[in-house]
mmCIF file of C-alpha atoms in Angstrom:
data_model
loop_
_atom_site.group_PDB
_atom_site.id
_atom_site.type_symbol
_atom_site.label_atom_id
_atom_site.label_comp_id
_atom_site.label_asym_id
_atom_site.label_seq_id
_atom_site.Cartn_x
_atom_site.Cartn_y
_atom_site.Cartn_z
ATOM 1 C CA MET A 1 -9.052 51.601 82.171
ATOM 2 C CA ILE A 2 -6.373 49.290 83.605
ATOM 3 C CA ARG A 3 -5.366 52.010 86.077
ATOM 4 C CA ARG A 4 -8.953 52.262 87.352
ATOM 5 C CA VAL A 5 -9.171 48.499 87.846
ATOM 6 C CA VAL A 6 -5.866 48.447 89.734
ATOM 7 C CA LEU A 7 -6.966 51.341 91.939
ATOM 8 C CA ALA A 8 -10.290 49.639 92.625
ATOM 9 C CA LEU A 9 -8.565 46.379 93.566
ATOM 10 C CA CYS A 10 -6.130 48.230 95.820
ATOM 11 C CA GLY A 11 -9.056 49.978 97.494
ATOM 12 C CA LEU A 12 -10.823 46.673 98.076
ATOM 13 C CA LEU A 13 -7.616 45.158 99.458
ATOM 14 C CA ILE A 14 -7.130 48.052 101.876
ATOM 15 C CA LEU A 15 -10.770 47.775 102.957
ATOM 16 C CA LEU A 16 -10.369 44.036 103.535
ATOM 17 C CA ILE A 17 -7.204 44.582 105.587
ATOM 18 C CA LEU A 18 -8.958 47.198 107.726
ATOM 19 C CA LEU A 19 -11.940 44.913 108.265
ATOM 20 C CA LEU A 20 -9.645 42.128 109.419
ATOM 21 C CA LEU A 21 -7.451 44.259 111.670
ATOM 22 C CA LEU A 22 -10.107 46.339 113.419
ATOM 23 C CA PRO A 23 -11.033 45.085 116.909
ATOM 24 C CA VAL A 24 -14.076 42.818 117.096
ATOM 25 C CA SER A 25 -16.849 44.768 118.766
ATOM 26 C CA TYR A 26 -20.098 43.080 119.738
ATOM 27 C CA GLN A 27 -22.762 44.039 122.262
ATOM 28 C CA PRO A 28 -25.333 41.288 122.976
ATOM 29 C CA PRO A 29 -28.813 42.749 122.399
ATOM 30 C CA ALA A 30 -30.855 40.668 124.870
ATOM 31 C CA THR A 31 -31.969 42.348 128.085
ATOM 32 C CA PRO A 32 -33.062 40.492 131.252
ATOM 33 C CA ARG A 33 -36.765 39.694 131.723
ATOM 34 C CA PRO A 34 -36.628 37.428 134.788
ATOM 35 C CA SER A 35 -39.666 35.312 135.580
ATOM 36 C CA GLN A 36 -41.643 36.619 138.521
ATOM 37 C CA SER A 37 -43.008 33.245 139.589
ATOM 38 C CA TYR A 38 -42.593 29.496 139.283
ATOM 39 C CA GLU A 39 -45.749 29.343 137.151
ATOM 40 C CA GLU A 40 -44.365 31.913 134.731
ATOM 41 C CA SER A 41 -41.176 29.892 134.325
ATOM 42 C CA LEU A 42 -43.172 26.750 133.531
ATOM 43 C CA ALA A 43 -45.235 28.695 131.001
ATOM 44 C CA ARG A 44 -42.134 30.051 129.296
ATOM 45 C CA PHE A 45 -40.628 26.571 129.148
ATOM 46 C CA ALA A 46 -43.895 25.304 127.611
ATOM 47 C CA GLU A 47 -43.451 27.894 124.849
ATOM 48 C CA ILE A 48 -39.999 26.486 124.130
ATOM 49 C CA GLN A 49 -41.414 22.971 124.030
ATOM 50 C CA ALA A 50 -44.103 24.074 121.583
ATOM 51 C CA SER A 51 -41.565 25.714 119.286
ATOM 52 C CA GLU A 52 -39.420 22.561 119.283
ATOM 53 C CA ALA A 53 -42.335 20.196 118.695
ATOM 54 C CA ALA A 54 -42.319 20.907 114.961
ATOM 55 C CA LEU A 55 -38.618 20.066 114.660
ATOM 56 C CA ASN A 56 -37.205 16.665 113.821
ATOM 57 C CA LEU A 57 -34.771 16.369 116.716
ATOM 58 C CA PHE A 58 -32.387 13.603 117.685
ATOM 59 C CA ASP A 59 -33.493 11.503 120.659
ATOM 60 C CA ASP A 60 -33.335 13.451 123.941
ATOM 61 C CA CYS A 61 -32.104 16.596 122.194
ATOM 62 C CA ALA A 62 -35.102 18.795 123.048
ATOM 63 C CA SER A 63 -34.782 21.337 125.867
ATOM 64 C CA GLN A 64 -35.163 19.610 129.238
ATOM 65 C CA LEU A 65 -36.589 20.798 132.537
ATOM 66 C CA LEU A 66 -36.204 18.512 135.549
ATOM 67 C CA HIS A 67 -38.271 20.049 138.320
ATOM 68 C CA HIS A 68 -39.684 19.021 141.687
ATOM 69 C CA GLY A 69 -43.118 20.562 141.207
ATOM 70 C CA GLN A 70 -42.204 23.626 143.220
ATOM 71 C CA PRO A 71 -39.405 26.207 143.584
ATOM 72 C CA THR A 72 -36.213 24.847 145.132
ATOM 73 C CA THR A 73 -33.375 26.475 147.023
ATOM 74 C CA GLN A 74 -30.906 25.633 144.250
ATOM 75 C CA VAL A 75 -31.410 25.914 140.488
ATOM 76 C CA MET A 76 -28.969 24.627 137.874
ATOM 77 C CA VAL A 77 -28.885 25.775 134.239
ATOM 78 C CA LEU A 78 -26.694 23.694 131.928
ATOM 79 C CA PHE A 79 -25.532 25.067 128.546
ATOM 80 C CA HIS A 80 -24.351 22.430 126.070
ATOM 81 C CA GLY A 81 -21.567 22.758 123.511
ATOM 82 C CA TYR A 82 -21.357 23.417 119.783
ATOM 83 C CA ARG A 83 -22.656 20.609 117.523
ATOM 84 C CA SER A 84 -24.268 18.847 120.505
ATOM 85 C CA CYS A 85 -27.571 19.239 122.378
ATOM 86 C CA PRO A 86 -29.108 18.872 125.898
ATOM 87 C CA ARG A 87 -28.502 15.121 125.760
ATOM 88 C CA GLN A 88 -24.811 15.912 126.359
ATOM 89 C CA LEU A 89 -25.585 17.190 129.862
ATOM 90 C CA ALA A 90 -28.559 15.035 130.862
ATOM 91 C CA GLY A 91 -26.409 12.717 132.995
ATOM 92 C CA LEU A 92 -24.900 15.593 134.947
ATOM 93 C CA GLY A 93 -28.288 17.271 135.205
ATOM 94 C CA THR A 94 -29.842 14.140 136.713
ATOM 95 C CA ILE A 95 -27.208 14.127 139.465
ATOM 96 C CA PHE A 96 -28.032 17.706 140.433
ATOM 97 C CA TYR A 97 -31.767 16.966 140.208
ATOM 98 C CA GLU A 98 -31.349 14.062 142.617
ATOM 99 C CA GLN A 99 -29.537 16.434 144.985
ATOM 100 C CA GLY A 100 -32.647 18.632 145.108
ATOM 101 C CA TYR A 101 -31.984 21.126 142.329
ATOM 102 C CA ASN A 102 -34.472 22.198 139.693
ATOM 103 C CA VAL A 103 -32.471 21.705 136.500
ATOM 104 C CA PHE A 104 -32.928 23.441 133.135
ATOM 105 C CA ILE A 105 -31.005 22.314 130.026
ATOM 106 C CA PRO A 106 -32.013 24.517 127.057
ATOM 107 C CA ARG A 107 -31.251 23.590 123.444
ATOM 108 C CA VAL A 108 -29.218 26.019 121.354
ATOM 109 C CA PRO A 109 -31.086 26.991 118.144
ATOM 110 C CA HIS A 110 -30.146 24.844 115.102
ATOM 111 C CA MET A 111 -28.489 22.167 117.249
ATOM 112 C CA GLY A 112 -29.717 18.652 118.004
ATOM 113 C CA LEU A 113 -31.388 17.903 114.683
ATOM 114 C CA ALA A 114 -31.925 14.251 113.774
ATOM 115 C CA ASP A 115 -30.259 14.861 110.407
ATOM 116 C CA LEU A 116 -26.643 15.138 111.522
ATOM 117 C CA MET A 117 -25.684 16.448 108.077
ATOM 118 C CA SER A 118 -28.272 19.212 108.104
ATOM 119 C CA PRO A 119 -26.840 22.560 106.943
ATOM 120 C CA ASP A 120 -29.118 24.399 109.386
ATOM 121 C CA GLN A 121 -26.327 25.052 111.893
ATOM 122 C CA VAL A 122 -25.023 27.688 109.457
ATOM 123 C CA ASN A 123 -27.887 29.950 110.564
ATOM 124 C CA LEU A 124 -26.691 30.281 114.169
ATOM 125 C CA THR A 125 -25.880 33.914 115.047
ATOM 126 C CA ALA A 126 -24.322 35.692 118.003
ATOM 127 C CA ASP A 127 -27.644 37.455 118.601
ATOM 128 C CA GLU A 128 -29.432 34.107 118.863
ATOM 129 C CA LEU A 129 -26.917 32.979 121.479
ATOM 130 C CA SER A 130 -27.541 36.225 123.350
ATOM 131 C CA TYR A 131 -31.318 35.702 123.492
ATOM 132 C CA TYR A 132 -30.876 31.986 124.228
ATOM 133 C CA GLY A 133 -28.686 32.615 127.268
ATOM 134 C CA ALA A 134 -30.780 35.472 128.606
ATOM 135 C CA GLU A 135 -34.044 33.523 128.315
ATOM 136 C CA ALA A 136 -32.537 30.533 130.125
ATOM 137 C CA VAL A 137 -31.437 32.664 133.079
ATOM 138 C CA ASP A 138 -34.792 34.483 133.061
ATOM 139 C CA ILE A 139 -36.633 31.169 133.355
ATOM 140 C CA ALA A 140 -34.265 29.983 136.084
ATOM 141 C CA GLN A 141 -35.169 32.967 138.264
ATOM 142 C CA GLY A 142 -38.672 31.581 138.826
ATOM 143 C CA LEU A 143 -37.496 28.034 139.530
ATOM 144 C CA GLY A 144 -35.836 28.727 142.861
ATOM 145 C CA ASP A 145 -33.667 30.943 145.008
ATOM 146 C CA GLN A 146 -30.027 30.521 143.993
ATOM 147 C CA VAL A 147 -29.102 30.151 140.335
ATOM 148 C CA THR A 148 -25.984 28.318 139.201
ATOM 149 C CA LEU A 149 -24.969 28.227 135.531
ATOM 150 C CA LEU A 150 -22.644 25.632 134.037
ATOM 151 C CA GLY A 151 -21.667 25.681 130.383
ATOM 152 C CA ILE A 152 -19.133 23.753 128.329
ATOM 153 C CA SER A 153 -17.253 25.022 125.257
ATOM 154 C CA MET A 154 -19.680 27.287 123.350
ATOM 155 C CA GLY A 155 -21.940 26.941 126.390
ATOM 156 C CA GLY A 156 -19.036 28.230 128.470
ATOM 157 C CA VAL A 157 -19.030 31.405 126.373
ATOM 158 C CA VAL A 158 -22.774 31.806 126.974
ATOM 159 C CA THR A 159 -22.142 31.326 130.700
ATOM 160 C CA GLY A 160 -19.315 33.849 130.590
ATOM 161 C CA TRP A 161 -21.531 36.629 129.253
ATOM 162 C CA GLN A 162 -24.254 35.920 131.801
ATOM 163 C CA ALA A 163 -21.607 36.033 134.545
ATOM 164 C CA GLN A 164 -20.293 39.322 133.216
ATOM 165 C CA SER A 165 -23.657 41.016 132.824
ATOM 166 C CA ARG A 166 -26.147 39.607 135.372
ATOM 167 C CA SER A 167 -26.204 40.134 139.117
ATOM 168 C CA ASP A 168 -28.952 37.495 139.558
ATOM 169 C CA VAL A 169 -26.455 34.686 138.896
ATOM 170 C CA ASP A 170 -25.081 33.225 142.136
ATOM 171 C CA LEU A 171 -22.404 31.028 140.570
ATOM 172 C CA ALA A 172 -21.194 30.717 136.976
ATOM 173 C CA VAL A 173 -19.115 27.659 136.052
ATOM 174 C CA LEU A 174 -17.262 27.897 132.744
ATOM 175 C CA VAL A 175 -15.995 24.493 131.594
ATOM 176 C CA SER A 176 -13.455 24.562 128.734
ATOM 177 C CA PRO A 177 -14.972 27.796 127.389
ATOM 178 C CA ALA A 178 -14.452 28.439 123.665
ATOM 179 C CA PHE A 179 -13.231 32.040 123.797
ATOM 180 C CA GLY A 180 -10.603 30.957 121.290
ATOM 181 C CA LEU A 181 -9.791 27.841 119.291
ATOM 182 C CA GLY A 182 -6.736 25.674 119.715
ATOM 183 C CA LEU A 183 -5.920 25.794 115.994
ATOM 184 C CA ILE A 184 -6.026 29.603 115.831
ATOM 185 C CA PRO A 185 -3.267 31.594 117.596
ATOM 186 C CA PRO A 186 -4.885 34.061 120.042
ATOM 187 C CA PRO A 187 -3.676 37.218 118.179
ATOM 188 C CA VAL A 188 -5.358 35.938 114.995
ATOM 189 C CA THR A 189 -8.740 35.116 116.581
ATOM 190 C CA GLY A 190 -10.222 38.546 115.787
ATOM 191 C CA PRO A 191 -9.285 38.462 112.082
ATOM 192 C CA ALA A 192 -10.551 34.862 111.893
ATOM 193 C CA VAL A 193 -13.930 35.912 113.329
ATOM 194 C CA ARG A 194 -14.254 38.636 110.704
ATOM 195 C CA LEU A 195 -13.028 36.425 107.876
ATOM 196 C CA PHE A 196 -15.354 33.533 108.773
ATOM 197 C CA GLY A 197 -18.215 36.021 108.912
ATOM 198 C CA LEU A 198 -17.395 37.644 105.564
ATOM 199 C CA LEU A 199 -16.654 34.598 103.427
ATOM 200 C CA PRO A 200 -19.238 32.020 102.389
ATOM 201 C CA ASN A 201 -19.681 29.269 104.939
ATOM 202 C CA ARG A 202 -17.463 26.209 104.692
ATOM 203 C CA PHE A 203 -18.203 22.827 106.226
ATOM 204 C CA LEU A 204 -15.173 21.016 107.621
ATOM 205 C CA TRP A 205 -15.218 17.391 108.721
ATOM 206 C CA GLN A 206 -14.134 16.925 112.313
ATOM 207 C CA ASN A 207 -12.055 14.073 110.874
ATOM 208 C CA ALA A 208 -11.611 14.141 107.104
ATOM 209 C CA GLU A 209 -10.735 10.435 106.934
ATOM 210 C CA LEU A 210 -13.455 9.046 109.193
ATOM 211 C CA GLN A 211 -16.146 11.593 108.252
ATOM 212 C CA MET A 212 -19.480 10.172 109.520
ATOM 213 C CA GLN A 213 -17.650 7.427 111.435
ATOM 214 C CA VAL A 214 -15.772 9.839 113.681
ATOM 215 C CA PRO A 215 -16.020 8.574 117.295
ATOM 216 C CA ASN A 216 -18.514 10.970 118.892
ATOM 217 C CA PRO A 217 -21.638 10.769 121.003
ATOM 218 C CA PRO A 218 -24.442 9.802 118.602
ATOM 219 C CA GLN A 219 -26.141 13.227 118.534
ATOM 220 C CA VAL A 220 -23.047 15.265 117.602
ATOM 221 C CA TYR A 221 -22.787 16.791 114.125
ATOM 222 C CA PRO A 222 -19.681 15.366 112.400
ATOM 223 C CA ARG A 223 -18.897 18.656 110.616
ATOM 224 C CA ASN A 224 -17.797 22.049 111.848
ATOM 225 C CA ALA A 225 -19.056 25.127 110.020
ATOM 226 C CA THR A 226 -17.228 28.440 109.792
ATOM 227 C CA ARG A 227 -20.289 30.697 110.205
ATOM 228 C CA PRO A 228 -21.500 29.378 113.603
ATOM 229 C CA ILE A 229 -17.880 29.247 114.816
ATOM 230 C CA SER A 230 -17.611 32.924 113.917
ATOM 231 C CA ALA A 231 -20.869 33.550 115.816
ATOM 232 C CA PHE A 232 -19.815 32.073 119.151
ATOM 233 C CA LEU A 233 -16.284 33.495 118.942
ATOM 234 C CA ARG A 234 -17.804 36.909 118.274
ATOM 235 C CA TYR A 235 -20.053 36.449 121.313
ATOM 236 C CA GLY A 236 -16.916 35.643 123.272
ATOM 237 C CA PHE A 237 -15.434 39.003 122.316
ATOM 238 C CA ALA A 238 -18.339 40.655 124.122
ATOM 239 C CA VAL A 239 -17.059 39.011 127.317
ATOM 240 C CA ARG A 240 -13.464 40.001 126.580
ATOM 241 C CA ASN A 241 -14.320 43.622 125.860
ATOM 242 C CA ALA A 242 -16.664 43.997 128.842
ATOM 243 C CA SER A 243 -14.096 42.459 131.203
ATOM 244 C CA ARG A 244 -11.784 45.387 130.432
ATOM 245 C CA ARG A 245 -14.451 47.924 131.434
ATOM 246 C CA SER A 246 -16.097 46.420 134.493
ATOM 247 C CA ALA A 247 -16.046 43.536 136.945
ATOM 248 C CA PRO A 248 -18.434 40.603 136.452
ATOM 249 C CA ALA A 249 -21.888 41.049 137.978
ATOM 250 C CA ALA A 250 -22.268 37.406 139.104
ATOM 251 C CA THR A 251 -21.730 36.642 142.776
ATOM 252 C CA ALA A 252 -18.992 34.092 142.012
ATOM 253 C CA ILE A 253 -17.255 32.436 139.071
ATOM 254 C CA LEU A 254 -15.473 29.105 138.680
ATOM 255 C CA VAL A 255 -13.411 28.457 135.540
ATOM 256 C CA VAL A 256 -12.581 24.816 134.780
ATOM 257 C CA THR A 257 -10.017 23.963 132.107
ATOM 258 C CA ASN A 258 -8.638 20.743 130.689
ATOM 259 C CA GLY A 259 -4.870 20.600 130.379
ATOM 260 C CA ALA A 260 -5.121 18.051 127.553
ATOM 261 C CA ASP A 261 -7.609 20.153 125.564
ATOM 262 C CA ARG A 262 -6.515 21.063 122.044
ATOM 263 C CA ALA A 263 -9.915 22.171 120.757
ATOM 264 C CA VAL A 264 -10.033 25.501 122.619
ATOM 265 C CA SER A 265 -7.438 28.063 123.683
ATOM 266 C CA ASN A 266 -6.736 27.795 127.407
ATOM 267 C CA GLU A 267 -4.371 30.736 126.938
ATOM 268 C CA THR A 268 -7.252 32.982 125.908
ATOM 269 C CA THR A 269 -9.363 31.782 128.838
ATOM 270 C CA ALA A 270 -6.487 32.489 131.242
ATOM 271 C CA ALA A 271 -6.176 36.032 129.851
ATOM 272 C CA ILE A 272 -9.874 36.711 130.548
ATOM 273 C CA VAL A 273 -9.555 35.334 134.086
ATOM 274 C CA GLU A 274 -6.561 37.585 134.650
ATOM 275 C CA GLN A 275 -8.487 40.562 133.288
ATOM 276 C CA TRP A 276 -11.338 39.887 135.729
ATOM 277 C CA ARG A 277 -8.886 39.626 138.625
ATOM 278 C CA SER A 278 -6.914 42.706 137.658
ATOM 279 C CA GLY A 279 -10.176 44.642 137.610
ATOM 280 C CA GLY A 280 -10.657 43.860 141.287
ATOM 281 C CA TYR A 281 -12.988 40.859 141.047
ATOM 282 C CA THR A 282 -11.888 38.403 143.737
ATOM 283 C CA ALA A 283 -14.787 35.909 143.816
ATOM 284 C CA ILE A 284 -13.231 33.758 141.103
ATOM 285 C CA GLU A 285 -11.610 30.340 141.348
ATOM 286 C CA THR A 286 -9.950 28.152 138.748
ATOM 287 C CA TYR A 287 -9.442 24.410 138.434
ATOM 288 C CA GLU A 288 -7.577 22.425 135.796
ATOM 289 C CA PHE A 289 -7.872 18.739 135.008
ATOM 290 C CA THR A 290 -4.247 17.710 134.521
ATOM 291 C CA PRO A 291 -2.922 16.826 131.041
ATOM 292 C CA GLU A 292 -1.992 13.353 132.296
ATOM 293 C CA LEU A 293 -5.691 12.448 132.461
ATOM 294 C CA GLN A 294 -5.905 12.857 128.666
ATOM 295 C CA LEU A 295 -9.526 13.990 128.847
ATOM 296 C CA ASP A 296 -11.318 14.780 125.618
ATOM 297 C CA HIS A 297 -12.564 18.323 125.001
ATOM 298 C CA ASP A 298 -16.077 16.965 125.608
ATOM 299 C CA LEU A 299 -15.399 15.741 129.117
ATOM 300 C CA LEU A 300 -19.061 15.790 130.232
ATOM 301 C CA ASP A 301 -20.961 13.499 127.846
ATOM 302 C CA PRO A 302 -21.177 9.942 129.254
ATOM 303 C CA ASP A 303 -21.834 8.670 125.703
ATOM 304 C CA HIS A 304 -18.465 9.889 124.441
ATOM 305 C CA PRO A 305 -16.164 6.999 123.450
ATOM 306 C CA LYS A 306 -13.377 8.622 125.512
ATOM 307 C CA GLU A 307 -15.552 9.505 128.499
ATOM 308 C CA GLN A 308 -14.081 9.548 131.996
ATOM 309 C CA VAL A 309 -17.090 10.884 133.863
ATOM 310 C CA GLU A 310 -16.183 8.798 136.893
ATOM 311 C CA ILE A 311 -13.317 11.294 137.314
ATOM 312 C CA VAL A 312 -15.025 14.460 136.117
ATOM 313 C CA TYR A 313 -18.504 14.289 137.660
ATOM 314 C CA PRO A 314 -17.469 13.907 141.328
ATOM 315 C CA ILE A 315 -15.203 16.965 141.057
ATOM 316 C CA LEU A 316 -17.908 19.094 139.483
#
């Protein structure tokens, strides 16, 4: 009897080790369905508005569409970061709107709820991020001629997949993309993704001492959760894996990093950029805000206590 139990435990241990060591493989399921007209894009945005109407969202956290009543030459899609919402990028979006862009800022599912302690963020999946990103670019196609995407952190991962997979993106701007986390060494990211996905979710305070008083923009959830982190890191592996097989489909890519950033792995981002370049893709530029600026990971939200948008916005 004891021998059977030992053998069973050894088998489970071997299975667990294999699960953790196998490469992370993920293929986003969403396929492009680009809008064929401006009217179709407005109708699809209205569907998003209707679906969000029943939610109790934080102020200005619903999906936003700033449009000029007609298609424009330039369209900007802004993808916000993990634990935040469209409010994070409204200031930047207004600048582009005033420059003549139609601007779309879609809300990631489960983000932006008025109850900052809501456990709902646990339900975020890589598939949801796939459909979220694809639908945003689809809607953008009817809003004007040239589509630019800009995403920060988790939104940078969403932008990265659209850049890799879609030829109807004219420029993709990845700002501090979360392909890896600063606290997790790059070689361990794959096992962490699998482990976070296998184990029950855990909530972790951004700051265990300050908890709800952590200095953040008002709409930001004060807790991280292991399941949604696993989801967006897994989505990031789709970009990594595809970059080894083919060049990005987007016309051009700009990758912006923050030398003072400790939240995400700039090393992992640099490896993906190098992979794109080594595959023959030349329409890629990089820019780094120097460590001396001491910018926060969230360098785009004007409501952040450590904001320096007077430095960041003009460059972007």
